[in-house]
Amino acid sequence: MVRRRILVAPVTVSPTKPLTPTHLKHLLSFDVLCRATSLFADVHLLYNHSTFAGTRQVAGFWEFLDRVHPALCYQDLTEEQIGELYMEHQRSARVPFSELQPVVRRAENGWVHPATSRILEIWEQHYRLLGMSDIKLGGGHAEPAPVDEVVETLTAHHLCVDGRPLGAPVYLDATPAGLPLRVVISAEGHANYLFRALQELIPSLGRHDLVLLVYDKELRHDYLVLEHVLSRLGAAVERLELVRVPIGGEVRSSREGGWQGYTIGGFAGPVVDEFGREAFRLGLRLYLLAGLGRGQGESFSLPHLKRWVRRAQRLLDAAGADAETGDLPGQLSRLAGRRGFLDSYRLTTTMLTRDSGIPLRELLRVAYL
C-alpha cells in the first residue's frame, strides 16, 4: 500500500510571550496528530519559529525592545516577564514601517533578538516536560522562496493583484471563491504572516499529496483564502480548525494579558510534583484535546486539570495491564477515513471509549507519552 505524503502546516506561535493553555492545546494537537498519522502515512511538519520574524508582530516587538529597553539582560528574564514587555509594546504607539525596516532586514537574514532566543530556550524545556516528539520545532527547514518569485507564481495563476508598480499593496485574489481581496504586502513593502506562510508552503507543494492547514478559529477567513490559493496551485488541501481556551470566562489574545498564573511555567510544577511527569503529560493532553476540545465554553482551571491527571493515571494503570495486540496502523488508518489524517480530538475521545478496540498501551506509547 502506498503511503500518502502529508504536509502538516500549523499556524506558528510567535516566540514573544509565554505558552498559555491555548498555545499548549495547539502544540499538543498537532503533536498527537503527527505521531499517530505517521503510523500509516509519511508526515512532515512545517513549523518554523522564524517564519514570522519579519512581520510587524515580531519585528515590531524587537524594535520596541531595542528602542525602549536597550539595557535589559534577557537571559535573566522569565517568559512571563518577556510577555509583560510584549503587552507593553502592544500598548505603545505603532512605528512607521520605515523605522521597522532595518529590523525586518536583519530578521530576514536570520538574526534573532535575545528576548526571543531566551523564550525559545525556555520553550525547549517545556517541550521536554510535555513529551513532545520534536523538541527542536523550527529546526532544519529550507529557505523560504523569494518575495518576487512568490508574487510571480501567484500572478501567473491569477491569484494575485500586484500593485507594487503603482506604489500600492499586493493582494491575494480569492474572489472566485466569494472571498474579498486580502492585502499580503503593504504599499510600503511589508509582508504579513499570510505571505510569509506562502513563502514556505509553495516550494513544498510538489513533494506532498496533501497539505493540512491547522489554525485558530479566529483566523478562519485568512485560512479560507489560503486554502483557495493552494488548491489553485494544484495542492490537495484540508483544514483543521481549533478553538481557543477561555481563561476566567474570556477568550483573549496574549497581547491583552489575562494569562498571568495560567502559563505552563506557572501551573505545571506543582501538578508534576503531586502526580508525576507521565501522568501530567497524559492528563494535560486529555484535558486540552478531549475535555476542552471542540467547544469554547468551559474555562481552563487547575482543579479540572487535576481531575484529568487522575484519570490519566487510571488510564496508565489500565494500559500496564493491557494485553491487547493488533494492527494499530490499520486501525488508525480506518479511523482517519477519507481525510487521511487523525484529528487529535477524535482520536483522543475514541481512545477514552471503553470498547474502542484500539491497543491502549501501544497507542499511548506511540502518540501520547
GROMACS .gro file of C-alpha atoms in nm:
model
  369
    1MET     CA    1   0.000   0.000   0.000
    2VAL     CA    2   0.138   0.342  -0.099
    3ARG     CA    3   0.183   0.577   0.194
    4ARG     CA    4   0.048   0.928   0.140
    5ARG     CA    5   0.287   1.219   0.187
    6ILE     CA    6   0.123   1.471   0.419
    7LEU     CA    7   0.248   1.821   0.494
    8VAL     CA    8   0.111   1.942   0.829
    9ALA     CA    9   0.129   2.322   0.844
   10PRO     CA   10   0.003   2.470   1.171
   11VAL     CA   11  -0.004   2.843   1.235
   12THR     CA   12   0.311   2.919   1.433
   13VAL     CA   13   0.309   3.052   1.789
   14SER     CA   14   0.531   3.360   1.772
   15PRO     CA   15   0.808   3.345   2.038
   16THR     CA   16   0.720   3.674   2.203
   17LYS     CA   17   0.519   3.561   2.508
   18PRO     CA   18   0.467   3.266   2.745
   19LEU     CA   19   0.288   2.945   2.647
   20THR     CA   20  -0.076   2.963   2.758
   21PRO     CA   21  -0.341   2.685   2.757
   22THR     CA   22  -0.446   2.789   2.404
   23HIS     CA   23  -0.087   2.759   2.279
   24LEU     CA   24  -0.048   2.423   2.455
   25LYS     CA   25  -0.369   2.293   2.300
   26HIS     CA   26  -0.240   2.390   1.957
   27LEU     CA   27   0.103   2.235   2.010
   28LEU     CA   28  -0.025   1.910   2.160
   29SER     CA   29  -0.297   1.876   1.896
   30PHE     CA   30  -0.053   1.862   1.608
   31ASP     CA   31   0.197   1.658   1.811
   32VAL     CA   32  -0.060   1.380   1.864
   33LEU     CA   33  -0.189   1.418   1.508
   34CYS     CA   34   0.155   1.384   1.351
   35ARG     CA   35   0.266   1.096   1.572
   36ALA     CA   36  -0.048   0.890   1.518
   37THR     CA   37  -0.083   0.967   1.145
   38SER     CA   38   0.283   0.876   1.085
   39LEU     CA   39   0.193   0.512   1.151
   40PHE     CA   40   0.021   0.491   0.812
   41ALA     CA   41   0.146   0.797   0.619
   42ASP     CA   42   0.467   0.993   0.566
   43VAL     CA   43   0.418   1.309   0.770
   44HIS     CA   44   0.627   1.625   0.750
   45LEU     CA   45   0.567   1.904   1.000
   46LEU     CA   46   0.620   2.255   0.865
   47TYR     CA   47   0.671   2.457   1.180
   48ASN     CA   48   0.939   2.721   1.190
   49HIS     CA   49   0.969   2.964   1.479
   50SER     CA   50   1.140   3.215   1.249
   51THR     CA   51   0.865   3.215   0.982
   52PHE     CA   52   0.704   3.534   1.109
   53ALA     CA   53   1.020   3.707   1.232
   54GLY     CA   54   0.989   3.972   0.961
   55THR     CA   55   0.626   4.058   1.040
   56ARG     CA   56   0.520   4.357   1.245
   57GLN     CA   57   0.409   4.130   1.530
   58VAL     CA   58   0.762   4.004   1.589
   59ALA     CA   59   0.998   4.258   1.428
   60GLY     CA   60   0.792   4.539   1.579
   61PHE     CA   61   0.842   4.390   1.925
   62TRP     CA   62   1.216   4.357   1.868
   63GLU     CA   63   1.241   4.719   1.752
   64PHE     CA   64   1.046   4.831   2.060
   65LEU     CA   65   1.276   4.641   2.296
   66ASP     CA   66   1.593   4.786   2.147
   67ARG     CA   67   1.450   5.136   2.146
   68VAL     CA   68   1.274   5.143   2.485
   69HIS     CA   69   1.470   4.885   2.688
   70PRO     CA   70   1.820   4.881   2.537
   71ALA     CA   71   2.000   4.775   2.856
   72LEU     CA   72   1.790   4.470   2.954
   73CYS     CA   73   1.964   4.137   3.015
   74TYR     CA   74   1.712   3.896   2.868
   75GLN     CA   75   1.890   3.585   2.988
   76ASP     CA   76   1.782   3.677   3.341
   77LEU     CA   77   1.413   3.714   3.249
   78THR     CA   78   1.131   3.462   3.270
   79GLU     CA   79   0.894   3.409   2.979
   80GLU     CA   80   0.623   3.583   3.182
   81GLN     CA   81   0.843   3.891   3.223
   82ILE     CA   82   0.907   3.896   2.847
   83GLY     CA   83   0.533   3.856   2.796
   84GLU     CA   84   0.473   4.166   3.008
   85LEU     CA   85   0.713   4.355   2.781
   86TYR     CA   86   0.519   4.229   2.480
   87MET     CA   87   0.198   4.368   2.631
   88GLU     CA   88   0.375   4.700   2.689
   89HIS     CA   89   0.477   4.701   2.324
   90GLN     CA   90   0.120   4.637   2.211
   91ARG     CA   91   0.001   4.937   2.414
   92SER     CA   92   0.265   5.166   2.263
   93ALA     CA   93   0.235   5.380   1.952
   94ARG     CA   94   0.276   5.198   1.619
   95VAL     CA   95   0.600   5.298   1.446
   96PRO     CA   96   0.607   5.351   1.068
   97PHE     CA   97   0.750   5.076   0.853
   98SER     CA   98   1.048   5.294   0.757
   99GLU     CA   99   1.166   5.270   1.120
  100LEU     CA  100   1.092   4.900   1.135
  101GLN     CA  101   1.260   4.808   0.807
  102PRO     CA  102   1.618   4.769   0.940
  103VAL     CA  103   1.496   4.512   1.195
  104VAL     CA  104   1.293   4.332   0.928
  105ARG     CA  105   1.600   4.306   0.704
  106ARG     CA  106   1.809   4.163   0.989
  107ALA     CA  107   1.534   3.914   1.074
  108GLU     CA  108   1.510   3.803   0.710
  109ASN     CA  109   1.885   3.736   0.719
  110GLY     CA  110   1.847   3.504   1.018
  111TRP     CA  111   1.904   3.737   1.314
  112VAL     CA  112   1.709   3.653   1.630
  113HIS     CA  113   1.662   3.903   1.911
  114PRO     CA  114   1.798   3.795   2.254
  115ALA     CA  115   1.445   3.814   2.402
  116THR     CA  116   1.319   3.557   2.151
  117SER     CA  117   1.632   3.343   2.196
  118ARG     CA  118   1.552   3.335   2.568
  119ILE     CA  119   1.187   3.245   2.502
  120LEU     CA  120   1.290   2.960   2.271
  121GLU     CA  121   1.535   2.830   2.530
  122ILE     CA  122   1.254   2.818   2.788
  123TRP     CA  123   1.011   2.664   2.541
  124GLU     CA  124   1.251   2.381   2.468
  125GLN     CA  125   1.243   2.293   2.838
  126HIS     CA  126   0.862   2.295   2.824
  127TYR     CA  127   0.863   2.072   2.516
  128ARG     CA  128   1.076   1.820   2.706
  129LEU     CA  129   0.836   1.828   3.001
  130LEU     CA  130   0.537   1.782   2.769
  131GLY     CA  131   0.698   1.484   2.600
  132MET     CA  132   0.669   1.634   2.252
  133SER     CA  133   0.821   1.419   1.982
  134ASP     CA  134   1.024   1.705   1.832
  135ILE     CA  135   1.167   1.947   2.090
  136LYS     CA  136   1.357   2.134   1.816
  137LEU     CA  137   1.048   2.274   1.647
  138GLY     CA  138   1.156   2.502   1.369
  139GLY     CA  139   1.493   2.344   1.301
  140GLY     CA  140   1.623   2.236   0.962
  141HIS     CA  141   1.370   2.397   0.728
  142ALA     CA  142   1.454   2.503   0.377
  143GLU     CA  143   1.493   2.867   0.285
  144PRO     CA  144   1.164   3.042   0.201
  145ALA     CA  145   1.101   3.133  -0.161
  146PRO     CA  146   1.199   3.492  -0.255
  147VAL     CA  147   0.924   3.754  -0.247
  148ASP     CA  148   0.935   3.827  -0.622
  149GLU     CA  149   0.925   3.458  -0.709
  150VAL     CA  150   0.614   3.400  -0.495
  151VAL     CA  151   0.438   3.706  -0.640
  152GLU     CA  152   0.521   3.593  -0.995
  153THR     CA  153   0.386   3.243  -0.924
  154LEU     CA  154   0.064   3.381  -0.778
  155THR     CA  155   0.020   3.630  -1.060
  156ALA     CA  156   0.070   3.360  -1.325
  157HIS     CA  157  -0.218   3.164  -1.169
  158HIS     CA  158  -0.442   3.473  -1.140
  159LEU     CA  159  -0.426   3.458  -0.761
  160CYS     CA  160  -0.264   3.792  -0.700
  161VAL     CA  161  -0.308   4.161  -0.773
  162ASP     CA  162   0.038   4.317  -0.770
  163GLY     CA  163   0.008   4.686  -0.705
  164ARG     CA  164   0.378   4.747  -0.640
  165PRO     CA  165   0.449   4.920  -0.975
  166LEU     CA  166   0.191   5.180  -0.872
  167GLY     CA  167   0.309   5.208  -0.512
  168ALA     CA  168   0.006   5.007  -0.396
  169PRO     CA  169  -0.023   4.684  -0.193
  170VAL     CA  170  -0.006   4.324  -0.312
  171TYR     CA  171  -0.337   4.140  -0.271
  172LEU     CA  172  -0.426   3.773  -0.266
  173ASP     CA  173  -0.719   3.726  -0.502
  174ALA     CA  174  -0.968   3.462  -0.389
  175THR     CA  175  -1.269   3.646  -0.531
  176PRO     CA  176  -1.373   3.344  -0.747
  177ALA     CA  177  -1.440   3.168  -0.416
  178GLY     CA  178  -1.653   3.458  -0.296
  179LEU     CA  179  -1.380   3.597  -0.069
  180PRO     CA  180  -1.262   3.959  -0.073
  181LEU     CA  181  -0.913   4.066  -0.173
  182ARG     CA  182  -0.663   4.025   0.112
  183VAL     CA  183  -0.357   4.250   0.150
  184VAL     CA  184  -0.042   4.043   0.199
  185ILE     CA  185   0.227   4.305   0.124
  186SER     CA  186   0.164   4.664   0.226
  187ALA     CA  187   0.225   4.963  -0.001
  188GLU     CA  188   0.547   5.018   0.197
  189GLY     CA  189   0.666   4.666   0.109
  190HIS     CA  190   0.598   4.493   0.441
  191ALA     CA  191   0.480   4.131   0.407
  192ASN     CA  192   0.233   3.993   0.661
  193TYR     CA  193   0.206   3.645   0.812
  194LEU     CA  194  -0.003   3.502   0.524
  195PHE     CA  195   0.260   3.590   0.269
  196ARG     CA  196   0.536   3.453   0.495
  197ALA     CA  197   0.343   3.127   0.516
  198LEU     CA  198   0.315   3.111   0.136
  199GLN     CA  199   0.690   3.163   0.102
  200GLU     CA  200   0.740   2.837   0.293
  201LEU     CA  201   0.441   2.643   0.164
  202ILE     CA  202   0.469   2.695  -0.212
  203PRO     CA  203   0.815   2.530  -0.253
  204SER     CA  204   0.686   2.223  -0.064
  205LEU     CA  205   0.366   2.158  -0.258
  206GLY     CA  206   0.508   1.929  -0.524
  207ARG     CA  207   0.658   1.694  -0.267
  208HIS     CA  208   0.332   1.616  -0.085
  209ASP     CA  209  -0.002   1.455  -0.163
  210LEU     CA  210  -0.193   1.653   0.098
  211VAL     CA  211  -0.147   1.985   0.278
  212LEU     CA  212  -0.316   2.007   0.618
  213LEU     CA  213  -0.364   2.361   0.750
  214VAL     CA  214  -0.409   2.382   1.128
  215TYR     CA  215  -0.520   2.717   1.267
  216ASP     CA  216  -0.727   2.909   1.525
  217LYS     CA  217  -1.096   2.966   1.463
  218GLU     CA  218  -1.029   3.343   1.474
  219LEU     CA  219  -0.812   3.305   1.160
  220ARG     CA  220  -1.076   3.120   0.958
  221HIS     CA  221  -1.120   3.387   0.691
  222ASP     CA  222  -0.747   3.405   0.617
  223TYR     CA  223  -0.720   3.028   0.601
  224LEU     CA  224  -1.012   3.003   0.360
  225VAL     CA  225  -0.815   3.237   0.136
  226LEU     CA  226  -0.501   3.028   0.187
  227GLU     CA  227  -0.689   2.707   0.106
  228HIS     CA  228  -0.821   2.858  -0.217
  229VAL     CA  229  -0.476   2.976  -0.325
  230LEU     CA  230  -0.303   2.644  -0.253
  231SER     CA  231  -0.581   2.448  -0.423
  232ARG     CA  232  -0.549   2.661  -0.736
  233LEU     CA  233  -0.175   2.590  -0.731
  234GLY     CA  234  -0.258   2.219  -0.757
  235ALA     CA  235  -0.245   2.108  -0.394
  236ALA     CA  236  -0.497   1.885  -0.219
  237VAL     CA  237  -0.580   2.082   0.096
  238GLU     CA  238  -0.759   2.002   0.422
  239ARG     CA  239  -0.824   2.243   0.709
  240LEU     CA  240  -0.833   2.163   1.080
  241GLU     CA  241  -0.979   2.442   1.291
  242LEU     CA  242  -0.906   2.468   1.663
  243VAL     CA  243  -1.083   2.685   1.919
  244ARG     CA  244  -0.902   2.885   2.184
  245VAL     CA  245  -0.919   2.804   2.555
  246PRO     CA  246  -1.102   3.059   2.771
  247ILE     CA  247  -0.944   3.184   3.092
  248GLY     CA  248  -1.173   3.327   3.355
  249GLY     CA  249  -1.465   3.309   3.113
  250GLU     CA  250  -1.291   3.513   2.843
  251VAL     CA  251  -1.106   3.433   2.523
  252ARG     CA  252  -0.835   3.695   2.486
  253SER     CA  253  -0.525   3.742   2.277
  254SER     CA  254  -0.193   3.706   2.461
  255ARG     CA  255  -0.119   4.069   2.380
  256GLU     CA  256  -0.413   4.169   2.604
  257GLY     CA  257  -0.294   3.974   2.910
  258GLY     CA  258  -0.514   3.765   3.136
  259TRP     CA  259  -0.270   3.474   3.114
  260GLN     CA  260  -0.089   3.557   3.439
  261GLY     CA  261  -0.092   3.245   3.657
  262TYR     CA  262  -0.209   3.027   3.366
  263THR     CA  263   0.118   2.973   3.180
  264ILE     CA  264   0.275   2.629   3.175
  265GLY     CA  265   0.564   2.768   3.377
  266GLY     CA  266   0.313   2.877   3.640
  267PHE     CA  267   0.095   2.567   3.680
  268ALA     CA  268   0.300   2.264   3.570
  269GLY     CA  269   0.547   2.234   3.859
  270PRO     CA  270   0.302   2.166   4.145
  271VAL     CA  271   0.098   1.919   3.935
  272VAL     CA  272   0.410   1.727   3.832
  273ASP     CA  273   0.528   1.718   4.194
  274GLU     CA  274   0.190   1.578   4.304
  275PHE     CA  275   0.121   1.324   4.028
  276GLY     CA  276   0.448   1.262   3.842
  277ARG     CA  277   0.562   1.361   3.496
  278GLU     CA  278   0.399   1.082   3.297
  279ALA     CA  279   0.052   1.131   3.446
  280PHE     CA  280   0.084   1.509   3.398
  281ARG     CA  281   0.182   1.470   3.032
  282LEU     CA  282  -0.109   1.244   2.954
  283GLY     CA  283  -0.358   1.428   3.174
  284LEU     CA  284  -0.284   1.765   3.015
  285ARG     CA  285  -0.333   1.614   2.668
  286LEU     CA  286  -0.661   1.450   2.766
  287TYR     CA  287  -0.787   1.773   2.922
  288LEU     CA  288  -0.693   2.006   2.637
  289LEU     CA  289  -0.769   1.773   2.345
  290ALA     CA  290  -1.082   1.596   2.471
  291GLY     CA  291  -1.210   1.788   2.773
  292LEU     CA  292  -1.171   2.130   2.608
  293GLY     CA  293  -1.163   2.001   2.253
  294ARG     CA  294  -1.444   2.122   2.029
  295GLY     CA  295  -1.625   2.387   2.229
  296GLN     CA  296  -1.523   2.721   2.369
  297GLY     CA  297  -1.739   2.726   2.681
  298GLU     CA  298  -1.551   2.593   2.982
  299SER     CA  299  -1.252   2.787   3.108
  300PHE     CA  300  -0.918   2.630   3.190
  301SER     CA  301  -0.888   2.556   3.562
  302LEU     CA  302  -0.633   2.382   3.779
  303PRO     CA  303  -0.894   2.165   3.964
  304HIS     CA  304  -1.023   2.036   3.631
  305LEU     CA  305  -0.670   1.969   3.510
  306LYS     CA  306  -0.601   1.765   3.824
  307ARG     CA  307  -0.916   1.561   3.768
  308TRP     CA  308  -0.795   1.476   3.418
  309VAL     CA  309  -0.448   1.391   3.551
  310ARG     CA  310  -0.608   1.148   3.796
  311ARG     CA  311  -0.800   0.997   3.505
  312ALA     CA  312  -0.473   0.974   3.313
  313GLN     CA  313  -0.317   0.781   3.599
  314ARG     CA  314  -0.603   0.531   3.590
  315LEU     CA  315  -0.555   0.502   3.213
  316LEU     CA  316  -0.184   0.439   3.259
  317ASP     CA  317  -0.261   0.168   3.515
  318ALA     CA  318  -0.507   0.007   3.271
  319ALA     CA  319  -0.252   0.026   2.992
  320GLY     CA  320   0.001  -0.154   3.209
  321ALA     CA  321  -0.239  -0.447   3.230
  322ASP     CA  322  -0.347  -0.426   2.866
  323ALA     CA  323  -0.263  -0.746   2.681
  324GLU     CA  324  -0.434  -0.644   2.358
  325THR     CA  325  -0.236  -0.651   2.037
  326GLY     CA  326  -0.349  -0.575   1.688
  327ASP     CA  327  -0.288  -0.389   1.368
  328LEU     CA  328  -0.264  -0.040   1.517
  329PRO     CA  329  -0.160   0.131   1.188
  330GLY     CA  330  -0.455  -0.029   1.009
  331GLN     CA  331  -0.698   0.063   1.286
  332LEU     CA  332  -0.581   0.424   1.289
  333SER     CA  333  -0.590   0.446   0.911
  334ARG     CA  334  -0.953   0.333   0.912
  335LEU     CA  335  -1.033   0.584   1.186
  336ALA     CA  336  -0.876   0.860   0.976
  337GLY     CA  337  -1.101   0.774   0.685
  338ARG     CA  338  -1.101   0.973   0.362
  339ARG     CA  339  -0.940   1.280   0.516
  340GLY     CA  340  -0.616   1.083   0.551
  341PHE     CA  341  -0.507   1.216   0.891
  342LEU     CA  342  -0.609   1.169   1.253
  343ASP     CA  343  -0.787   1.457   1.419
  344SER     CA  344  -0.642   1.456   1.772
  345TYR     CA  345  -0.986   1.527   1.925
  346ARG     CA  346  -1.146   1.230   1.752
  347LEU     CA  347  -0.856   1.002   1.832
  348THR     CA  348  -0.847   1.101   2.199
  349THR     CA  349  -1.221   1.069   2.255
  350THR     CA  350  -1.219   0.733   2.076
  351MET     CA  351  -0.934   0.613   2.298
  352LEU     CA  352  -1.136   0.708   2.607
  353THR     CA  353  -1.426   0.491   2.488
  354ARG     CA  354  -1.415   0.161   2.674
  355ASP     CA  355  -1.486  -0.056   2.371
  356SER     CA  356  -1.269   0.126   2.116
  357GLY     CA  357  -1.074  -0.192   2.041
  358ILE     CA  358  -0.751   0.006   1.999
  359PRO     CA  359  -0.448  -0.142   2.183
  360LEU     CA  360  -0.423   0.114   2.464
  361ARG     CA  361  -0.065   0.060   2.573
  362GLU     CA  362   0.071   0.080   2.219
  363LEU     CA  363  -0.135   0.387   2.130
  364LEU     CA  364  -0.022   0.576   2.442
  365ARG     CA  365   0.340   0.494   2.370
  366VAL     CA  366   0.318   0.597   2.005
  367ALA     CA  367   0.111   0.916   2.026
  368TYR     CA  368   0.076   1.049   2.379
  369LEU     CA  369   0.378   0.988   2.601
   0.00000   0.00000   0.00000
